[in-house]
């Protein structure tokens, strides 16, 4: 009877529990294997891996297959390769979104937003700088230890360099605020070209100071790009002044052209009038000489007094013929002749 009970098949609940146990055991083995091989990975060609053993640096792995213990024993942090140049656009120097919205609304009442994105120059002007930095990771451990503080620290270094460089220059050496100065002062253009180099040099010096103080960011600066612009209201006013200057120059050129045409026409008219006057003068001179030829001939013959009287008698008749009435008085008579004026009554005779 006992043998029969021993060979009795297991019930469905027992089989279910057994299958569940086998499944859980298999999942546990898979999870253990997955955890054991979780840090086995392929490092890309443009990256390196820093292996931290219980939080301490163990080694720096180059590109290729990486075999390490799983977490939390070993932790793998991927960092860029030393020949990989990383670009970072410094947005801390730009005008904030709230300030841009206030500018769009035309609201200038907020003092907190008035200076956002503006830098003060040495001549108390304002300018905007758009800076991008390009850097490489040369010390992976320092880069990993700094972690999320690398970019904020780099932003502060760039801000400090931008403030120092702008404060040591006037507006004309930072950007072409007055185009006429470029041709008159070449030294100004050379100083403006040194703006980018001075910003980069200041950032590199601050990075060296951090390294010497034991707070290295693990990066080296490759190059810096700087774009300087004026604030939008200033640009609008500058464009208005430039447009007015161009219009004034155009009006002056047009006025000079019109003045040249008027001067040319006046010169031509003056020449014409002068030529006409000279011709009339020559004609009047010839006529006068013709009219006085007889008199000159008479004057040249003073020994013939009867000739002058004869010419007088020949011509006086033609002259007197044109008069309406002629009254003659003997020059030897001492009597006075009284003539009636126009519009007066004839005096009565005594």
Short mmCIF file of C-alpha atoms in Angstrom, two decimals:
data_model
loop_
_atom_site.label_atom_id
_atom_site.label_comp_id
_atom_site.label_asym_id
_atom_site.label_seq_id
_atom_site.Cartn_x
_atom_site.Cartn_y
_atom_site.Cartn_z
CA UNK A 1 0.00 0.00 0.00
CA UNK A 2 2.87 2.36 0.78
CA UNK A 3 4.54 1.57 -2.56
CA UNK A 4 1.46 2.48 -4.45
CA UNK A 5 1.26 5.88 -2.68
CA UNK A 6 4.91 6.63 -3.48
CA UNK A 7 4.54 6.15 -7.23
CA UNK A 8 1.46 8.30 -7.37
CA UNK A 9 1.94 11.19 -9.94
CA UNK A 10 2.23 14.81 -8.66
CA UNK A 11 -0.78 17.05 -8.81
CA UNK A 12 -1.23 20.09 -11.07
CA UNK A 13 -0.35 22.61 -8.32
CA UNK A 14 2.91 20.86 -7.65
CA UNK A 15 3.80 20.91 -11.32
CA UNK A 16 2.92 24.60 -11.60
CA UNK A 17 5.12 25.49 -8.63
CA UNK A 18 7.97 23.45 -10.08
CA UNK A 19 7.71 25.14 -13.49
CA UNK A 20 7.54 28.56 -11.89
CA UNK A 21 10.66 27.78 -9.89
CA UNK A 22 12.56 26.67 -13.01
CA UNK A 23 11.45 29.82 -14.87
CA UNK A 24 12.51 32.08 -12.01
CA UNK A 25 15.83 30.27 -11.79
CA UNK A 26 16.41 30.77 -15.51
CA UNK A 27 15.53 34.47 -15.36
CA UNK A 28 17.88 34.87 -12.42
CA UNK A 29 20.70 33.29 -14.40
CA UNK A 30 19.97 35.54 -17.38
CA UNK A 31 19.86 38.66 -15.18
CA UNK A 32 23.14 37.65 -13.51
CA UNK A 33 24.78 37.09 -16.90
CA UNK A 34 23.43 40.38 -18.23
CA UNK A 35 24.71 42.23 -15.16
CA UNK A 36 28.08 40.46 -15.36
CA UNK A 37 28.64 41.47 -18.99
CA UNK A 38 26.93 44.90 -18.82
CA UNK A 39 30.20 46.88 -18.98
CA UNK A 40 31.60 45.00 -21.94
CA UNK A 41 31.23 47.49 -24.75
CA UNK A 42 32.79 48.89 -27.91
CA UNK A 43 34.50 52.29 -27.59
CA UNK A 44 34.00 54.44 -30.75
CA UNK A 45 37.00 55.75 -32.66
CA UNK A 46 36.26 59.38 -31.68
CA UNK A 47 35.96 58.65 -27.95
CA UNK A 48 37.80 57.30 -24.92
CA UNK A 49 36.52 55.62 -21.77
CA UNK A 50 37.42 56.45 -18.18
CA UNK A 51 37.03 53.41 -15.90
CA UNK A 52 36.28 54.24 -12.26
CA UNK A 53 36.75 51.42 -9.77
CA UNK A 54 34.47 52.14 -6.81
CA UNK A 55 34.64 55.83 -7.75
CA UNK A 56 38.43 56.01 -8.09
CA UNK A 57 40.26 56.25 -11.38
CA UNK A 58 41.49 52.91 -12.58
CA UNK A 59 42.47 53.45 -16.21
CA UNK A 60 41.68 55.27 -19.45
CA UNK A 61 40.67 52.95 -22.27
CA UNK A 62 41.39 53.77 -25.88
CA UNK A 63 39.00 52.98 -28.77
CA UNK A 64 38.25 49.27 -29.08
CA UNK A 65 36.64 46.54 -26.99
CA UNK A 66 36.38 47.33 -23.27
CA UNK A 67 36.16 44.55 -20.62
CA UNK A 68 35.37 45.74 -17.08
CA UNK A 69 33.46 44.65 -14.05
CA UNK A 70 29.81 45.65 -13.96
CA UNK A 71 28.32 48.39 -11.83
CA UNK A 72 28.67 49.33 -9.03
CA UNK A 73 32.17 47.79 -9.06
CA UNK A 74 33.35 49.62 -12.16
CA UNK A 75 31.77 52.64 -13.82
CA UNK A 76 32.55 53.57 -17.43
CA UNK A 77 32.32 57.22 -18.55
CA UNK A 78 32.75 58.04 -22.25
CA UNK A 79 34.73 61.19 -23.09
CA UNK A 80 35.73 62.69 -26.47
CA UNK A 81 39.03 61.67 -28.04
CA UNK A 82 41.95 64.15 -27.79
CA UNK A 83 41.83 64.92 -31.52
CA UNK A 84 38.09 65.63 -31.50
CA UNK A 85 37.26 69.34 -31.50
CA UNK A 86 34.06 70.26 -29.67
CA UNK A 87 32.17 73.46 -30.41
CA UNK A 88 30.31 75.33 -27.69
CA UNK A 89 28.18 78.39 -28.38
CA UNK A 90 28.21 80.70 -25.36
CA UNK A 91 24.58 81.73 -24.97
CA UNK A 92 25.23 83.52 -21.68
CA UNK A 93 26.41 86.59 -23.63
CA UNK A 94 23.24 86.76 -25.70
CA UNK A 95 20.14 88.72 -24.79
CA UNK A 96 17.76 86.67 -22.66
CA UNK A 97 14.43 85.41 -23.94
CA UNK A 98 12.52 87.69 -21.54
CA UNK A 99 14.48 90.69 -22.79
CA UNK A 100 13.80 89.73 -26.42
CA UNK A 101 10.08 89.46 -25.68
CA UNK A 102 10.20 92.87 -23.99
CA UNK A 103 11.96 94.33 -27.05
CA UNK A 104 9.32 92.83 -29.32
CA UNK A 105 6.58 94.41 -27.20
CA UNK A 106 8.44 97.72 -27.05
CA UNK A 107 8.54 97.55 -23.25
CA UNK A 108 11.66 99.26 -21.88
CA UNK A 109 10.43 99.85 -18.32
CA UNK A 110 12.25 96.88 -16.75
CA UNK A 111 15.71 97.84 -15.47
CA UNK A 112 16.56 94.18 -14.85
CA UNK A 113 16.22 93.36 -18.54
CA UNK A 114 17.67 96.60 -19.92
CA UNK A 115 21.31 95.46 -19.80
CA UNK A 116 20.78 91.82 -20.71
CA UNK A 117 23.21 90.76 -23.44
CA UNK A 118 25.03 94.10 -23.53
CA UNK A 119 28.69 94.76 -22.70
CA UNK A 120 30.07 98.15 -21.70
CA UNK A 121 33.02 99.45 -23.72
CA UNK A 122 35.82 101.74 -22.58
CA UNK A 123 34.08 104.81 -24.02
CA UNK A 124 30.80 104.04 -22.16
CA UNK A 125 29.13 102.58 -25.26
CA UNK A 126 27.37 99.22 -25.45
CA UNK A 127 28.07 96.30 -27.76
CA UNK A 128 26.93 92.71 -28.21
CA UNK A 129 29.38 89.81 -28.63
CA UNK A 130 28.43 86.42 -30.04
CA UNK A 131 31.23 84.01 -29.06
CA UNK A 132 31.77 80.33 -29.86
CA UNK A 133 34.66 78.34 -28.38
CA UNK A 134 36.27 75.20 -29.81
CA UNK A 135 38.07 72.94 -27.31
CA UNK A 136 39.57 69.46 -26.94
CA UNK A 137 39.63 67.11 -23.93
CA UNK A 138 43.26 66.46 -22.96
CA UNK A 139 42.83 65.16 -19.37
CA UNK A 140 39.93 62.71 -19.30
CA UNK A 141 39.95 62.22 -15.52
CA UNK A 142 39.70 65.95 -14.77
CA UNK A 143 36.98 66.26 -17.40
CA UNK A 144 35.00 63.42 -15.79
CA UNK A 145 35.50 64.74 -12.26
CA UNK A 146 34.25 68.18 -13.27
CA UNK A 147 31.35 66.59 -15.12
CA UNK A 148 28.42 68.94 -15.54
CA UNK A 149 30.45 71.89 -14.21
CA UNK A 150 32.69 72.08 -17.31
CA UNK A 151 30.28 74.05 -19.51
CA UNK A 152 29.15 76.53 -16.79
CA UNK A 153 32.78 77.17 -15.84
CA UNK A 154 33.70 77.69 -19.49
CA UNK A 155 30.78 80.12 -19.89
CA UNK A 156 32.01 82.15 -16.91
CA UNK A 157 35.54 82.26 -18.29
CA UNK A 158 34.27 83.49 -21.65
CA UNK A 159 32.09 86.12 -19.96
CA UNK A 160 35.02 87.36 -17.91
CA UNK A 161 37.25 87.57 -20.98
CA UNK A 162 34.58 89.38 -23.01
CA UNK A 163 33.98 91.95 -20.24
CA UNK A 164 37.70 92.59 -19.79
CA UNK A 165 38.40 92.93 -23.51
CA UNK A 166 35.44 95.27 -24.15
CA UNK A 167 36.27 97.44 -21.13
CA UNK A 168 39.80 97.99 -22.47
CA UNK A 169 38.62 99.16 -25.92
CA UNK A 170 36.38 101.81 -27.36
CA UNK A 171 33.53 101.06 -29.72
CA UNK A 172 35.43 101.92 -32.90
CA UNK A 173 38.14 99.30 -32.19
CA UNK A 174 35.55 96.58 -31.58
CA UNK A 175 33.47 97.12 -34.70
CA UNK A 176 33.14 99.63 -37.54
CA UNK A 177 30.92 102.16 -35.84
CA UNK A 178 32.14 104.90 -38.16
CA UNK A 179 33.21 103.64 -41.58
CA UNK A 180 35.13 106.81 -42.40
CA UNK A 181 37.68 105.99 -39.70
CA UNK A 182 38.95 102.86 -41.47
CA UNK A 183 40.76 104.83 -44.15
CA UNK A 184 41.99 107.51 -41.76
CA UNK A 185 43.34 105.32 -38.96
CA UNK A 186 44.79 101.92 -39.86
CA UNK A 187 45.75 101.30 -36.25
CA UNK A 188 42.08 101.12 -35.30
CA UNK A 189 41.49 98.33 -37.83
CA UNK A 190 44.51 96.39 -36.53
CA UNK A 191 43.26 96.64 -32.94
CA UNK A 192 39.85 95.43 -34.02
CA UNK A 193 41.45 92.38 -35.65
CA UNK A 194 43.18 91.58 -32.36
CA UNK A 195 39.87 91.35 -30.50
CA UNK A 196 39.44 87.63 -31.12
CA UNK A 197 43.05 86.84 -30.22
CA UNK A 198 42.81 88.79 -26.95
CA UNK A 199 39.60 86.98 -25.95
CA UNK A 200 41.23 83.61 -26.62
CA UNK A 201 44.40 84.57 -24.74
CA UNK A 202 42.40 85.67 -21.69
CA UNK A 203 40.43 82.40 -21.62
CA UNK A 204 43.62 80.34 -21.94
CA UNK A 205 45.24 82.22 -19.04
CA UNK A 206 42.22 81.55 -16.82
CA UNK A 207 42.26 77.86 -17.77
CA UNK A 208 45.93 77.71 -16.74
CA UNK A 209 45.11 79.35 -13.41
CA UNK A 210 42.43 76.74 -12.76
CA UNK A 211 44.91 73.97 -13.57
CA UNK A 212 47.54 75.44 -11.24
CA UNK A 213 44.98 75.71 -8.43
CA UNK A 214 43.99 72.04 -8.80
CA UNK A 215 40.61 72.68 -10.43
CA UNK A 216 41.48 71.78 -14.00
CA UNK A 217 38.61 71.33 -16.44
CA UNK A 218 40.65 68.84 -18.46
CA UNK A 219 40.28 70.79 -21.70
CA UNK A 220 42.46 72.97 -23.92
CA UNK A 221 41.22 75.82 -26.05
CA UNK A 222 41.59 75.30 -29.79
CA UNK A 223 40.17 78.56 -31.18
CA UNK A 224 37.55 81.24 -30.57
CA UNK A 225 35.18 82.98 -32.97
CA UNK A 226 33.84 86.42 -32.07
CA UNK A 227 31.09 88.34 -33.84
CA UNK A 228 30.49 91.87 -32.58
CA UNK A 229 27.25 93.71 -33.25
CA UNK A 230 25.45 96.79 -31.99
CA UNK A 231 22.14 96.61 -30.11
CA UNK A 232 19.07 96.52 -32.33
CA UNK A 233 17.88 100.08 -31.50
CA UNK A 234 21.39 101.37 -32.15
CA UNK A 235 21.56 99.50 -35.46
CA UNK A 236 18.23 101.04 -36.48
CA UNK A 237 19.43 104.54 -35.57
CA UNK A 238 22.79 103.95 -37.27
CA UNK A 239 21.06 102.74 -40.44
CA UNK A 240 18.84 105.83 -40.36
CA UNK A 241 21.89 108.08 -40.02
CA UNK A 242 23.69 106.19 -42.80
CA UNK A 243 20.63 106.46 -45.05
CA UNK A 244 20.35 110.18 -44.32
CA UNK A 245 24.06 110.62 -45.07
CA UNK A 246 23.69 108.77 -48.35
CA UNK A 247 20.64 110.83 -49.27
CA UNK A 248 22.48 114.04 -48.35
CA UNK A 249 25.47 112.96 -50.45
CA UNK A 250 23.18 112.16 -53.34
CA UNK A 251 21.40 115.52 -52.97
CA UNK A 252 24.77 117.33 -52.87
CA UNK A 253 25.93 115.48 -55.99
CA UNK A 254 22.67 116.35 -57.76
CA UNK A 255 22.96 119.99 -56.67
CA UNK A 256 26.57 120.10 -57.89
CA UNK A 257 25.48 118.67 -61.25
CA UNK A 258 22.65 121.18 -61.55
CA UNK A 259 24.99 124.00 -60.53
CA UNK A 260 27.50 122.91 -63.18
CA UNK A 261 24.78 122.91 -65.83
CA UNK A 262 23.52 126.33 -64.73
CA UNK A 263 27.10 127.66 -64.62
CA UNK A 264 27.74 126.27 -68.10
CA UNK A 265 24.56 127.82 -69.48
CA UNK A 266 25.34 131.12 -67.75
CA UNK A 267 28.85 131.11 -69.21
CA UNK A 268 27.46 130.44 -72.67
CA UNK A 269 24.84 133.19 -72.27
CA UNK A 270 27.47 135.63 -70.96
CA UNK A 271 29.74 134.82 -73.90
CA UNK A 272 26.85 135.33 -76.28
CA UNK A 273 25.89 138.65 -74.67
CA UNK A 274 29.51 139.79 -74.68
CA UNK A 275 29.93 138.89 -78.34
CA UNK A 276 26.66 140.68 -79.20
CA UNK A 277 27.69 143.75 -77.21
CA UNK A 278 31.10 143.78 -78.84
CA UNK A 279 29.52 143.51 -82.29
CA UNK A 280 27.06 146.31 -81.49
CA UNK A 281 29.88 148.40 -80.09
CA UNK A 282 31.92 147.92 -83.22
CA UNK A 283 28.86 148.76 -85.32
CA UNK A 284 28.11 151.91 -83.28
CA UNK A 285 31.77 152.87 -83.44
CA UNK A 286 31.78 152.51 -87.23
CA UNK A 287 28.53 154.52 -87.49
CA UNK A 288 29.91 157.22 -85.18
CA UNK A 289 33.10 157.40 -87.17
CA UNK A 290 31.03 157.64 -90.36
CA UNK A 291 28.83 160.38 -88.89
CA UNK A 292 31.78 162.37 -87.62
CA UNK A 293 33.93 161.90 -90.71
CA UNK A 294 32.75 165.20 -92.20
CA UNK A 295 33.35 167.04 -88.94
CA UNK A 296 36.81 165.54 -88.63
CA UNK A 297 37.57 166.61 -92.16
CA UNK A 298 36.35 170.14 -91.44
CA UNK A 299 38.38 170.20 -88.25
CA UNK A 300 41.43 169.13 -90.21
CA UNK A 301 41.02 172.14 -92.54
CA UNK A 302 40.98 175.21 -90.24
CA UNK A 303 42.15 177.61 -93.02
CA UNK A 304 38.82 177.34 -94.88
CA UNK A 305 36.17 179.01 -92.64
CA UNK A 306 33.65 179.35 -95.46
CA UNK A 307 33.54 175.58 -95.86
CA UNK A 308 31.94 175.10 -92.42
CA UNK A 309 29.29 177.76 -93.12
CA UNK A 310 28.52 176.19 -96.49
CA UNK A 311 28.03 172.73 -94.98
CA UNK A 312 25.84 174.28 -92.30
CA UNK A 313 23.63 175.91 -94.84
CA UNK A 314 23.37 172.68 -96.84
CA UNK A 315 22.23 170.59 -93.91
CA UNK A 316 20.25 173.04 -91.79
CA UNK A 317 17.49 173.12 -94.33
CA UNK A 318 16.88 169.39 -94.06
CA UNK A 319 16.83 169.62 -90.28
CA UNK A 320 14.48 172.59 -90.14
CA UNK A 321 12.16 170.94 -92.65
CA UNK A 322 11.27 168.34 -90.03
CA UNK A 323 10.04 170.98 -87.54
CA UNK A 324 6.39 172.07 -87.40
CA UNK A 325 7.28 175.77 -87.06
CA UNK A 326 10.51 177.70 -86.89
CA UNK A 327 11.11 181.08 -85.25
CA UNK A 328 14.35 182.73 -86.02
CA UNK A 329 15.94 185.47 -83.97
CA UNK A 330 18.91 187.44 -85.01
CA UNK A 331 21.80 186.88 -82.67
CA UNK A 332 22.59 190.59 -82.87
CA UNK A 333 19.11 191.64 -81.71
CA UNK A 334 18.89 192.30 -77.98
CA UNK A 335 15.09 191.85 -77.86
CA UNK A 336 13.57 189.01 -75.84
CA UNK A 337 11.15 186.54 -77.40
CA UNK A 338 8.43 185.22 -75.11
CA UNK A 339 6.92 181.86 -76.21
CA UNK A 340 3.59 180.60 -74.87
CA UNK A 341 3.82 177.34 -72.98
CA UNK A 342 1.51 174.48 -73.80
CA UNK A 343 -1.87 174.69 -72.10
CA UNK A 344 -1.64 178.44 -71.28
CA UNK A 345 -3.81 181.20 -72.75
CA UNK A 346 -2.27 183.81 -74.97
CA UNK A 347 -1.58 186.94 -72.90
CA UNK A 348 -3.69 189.94 -73.81
CA UNK A 349 -2.04 192.75 -75.65
CA UNK A 350 -1.87 196.08 -73.89
#
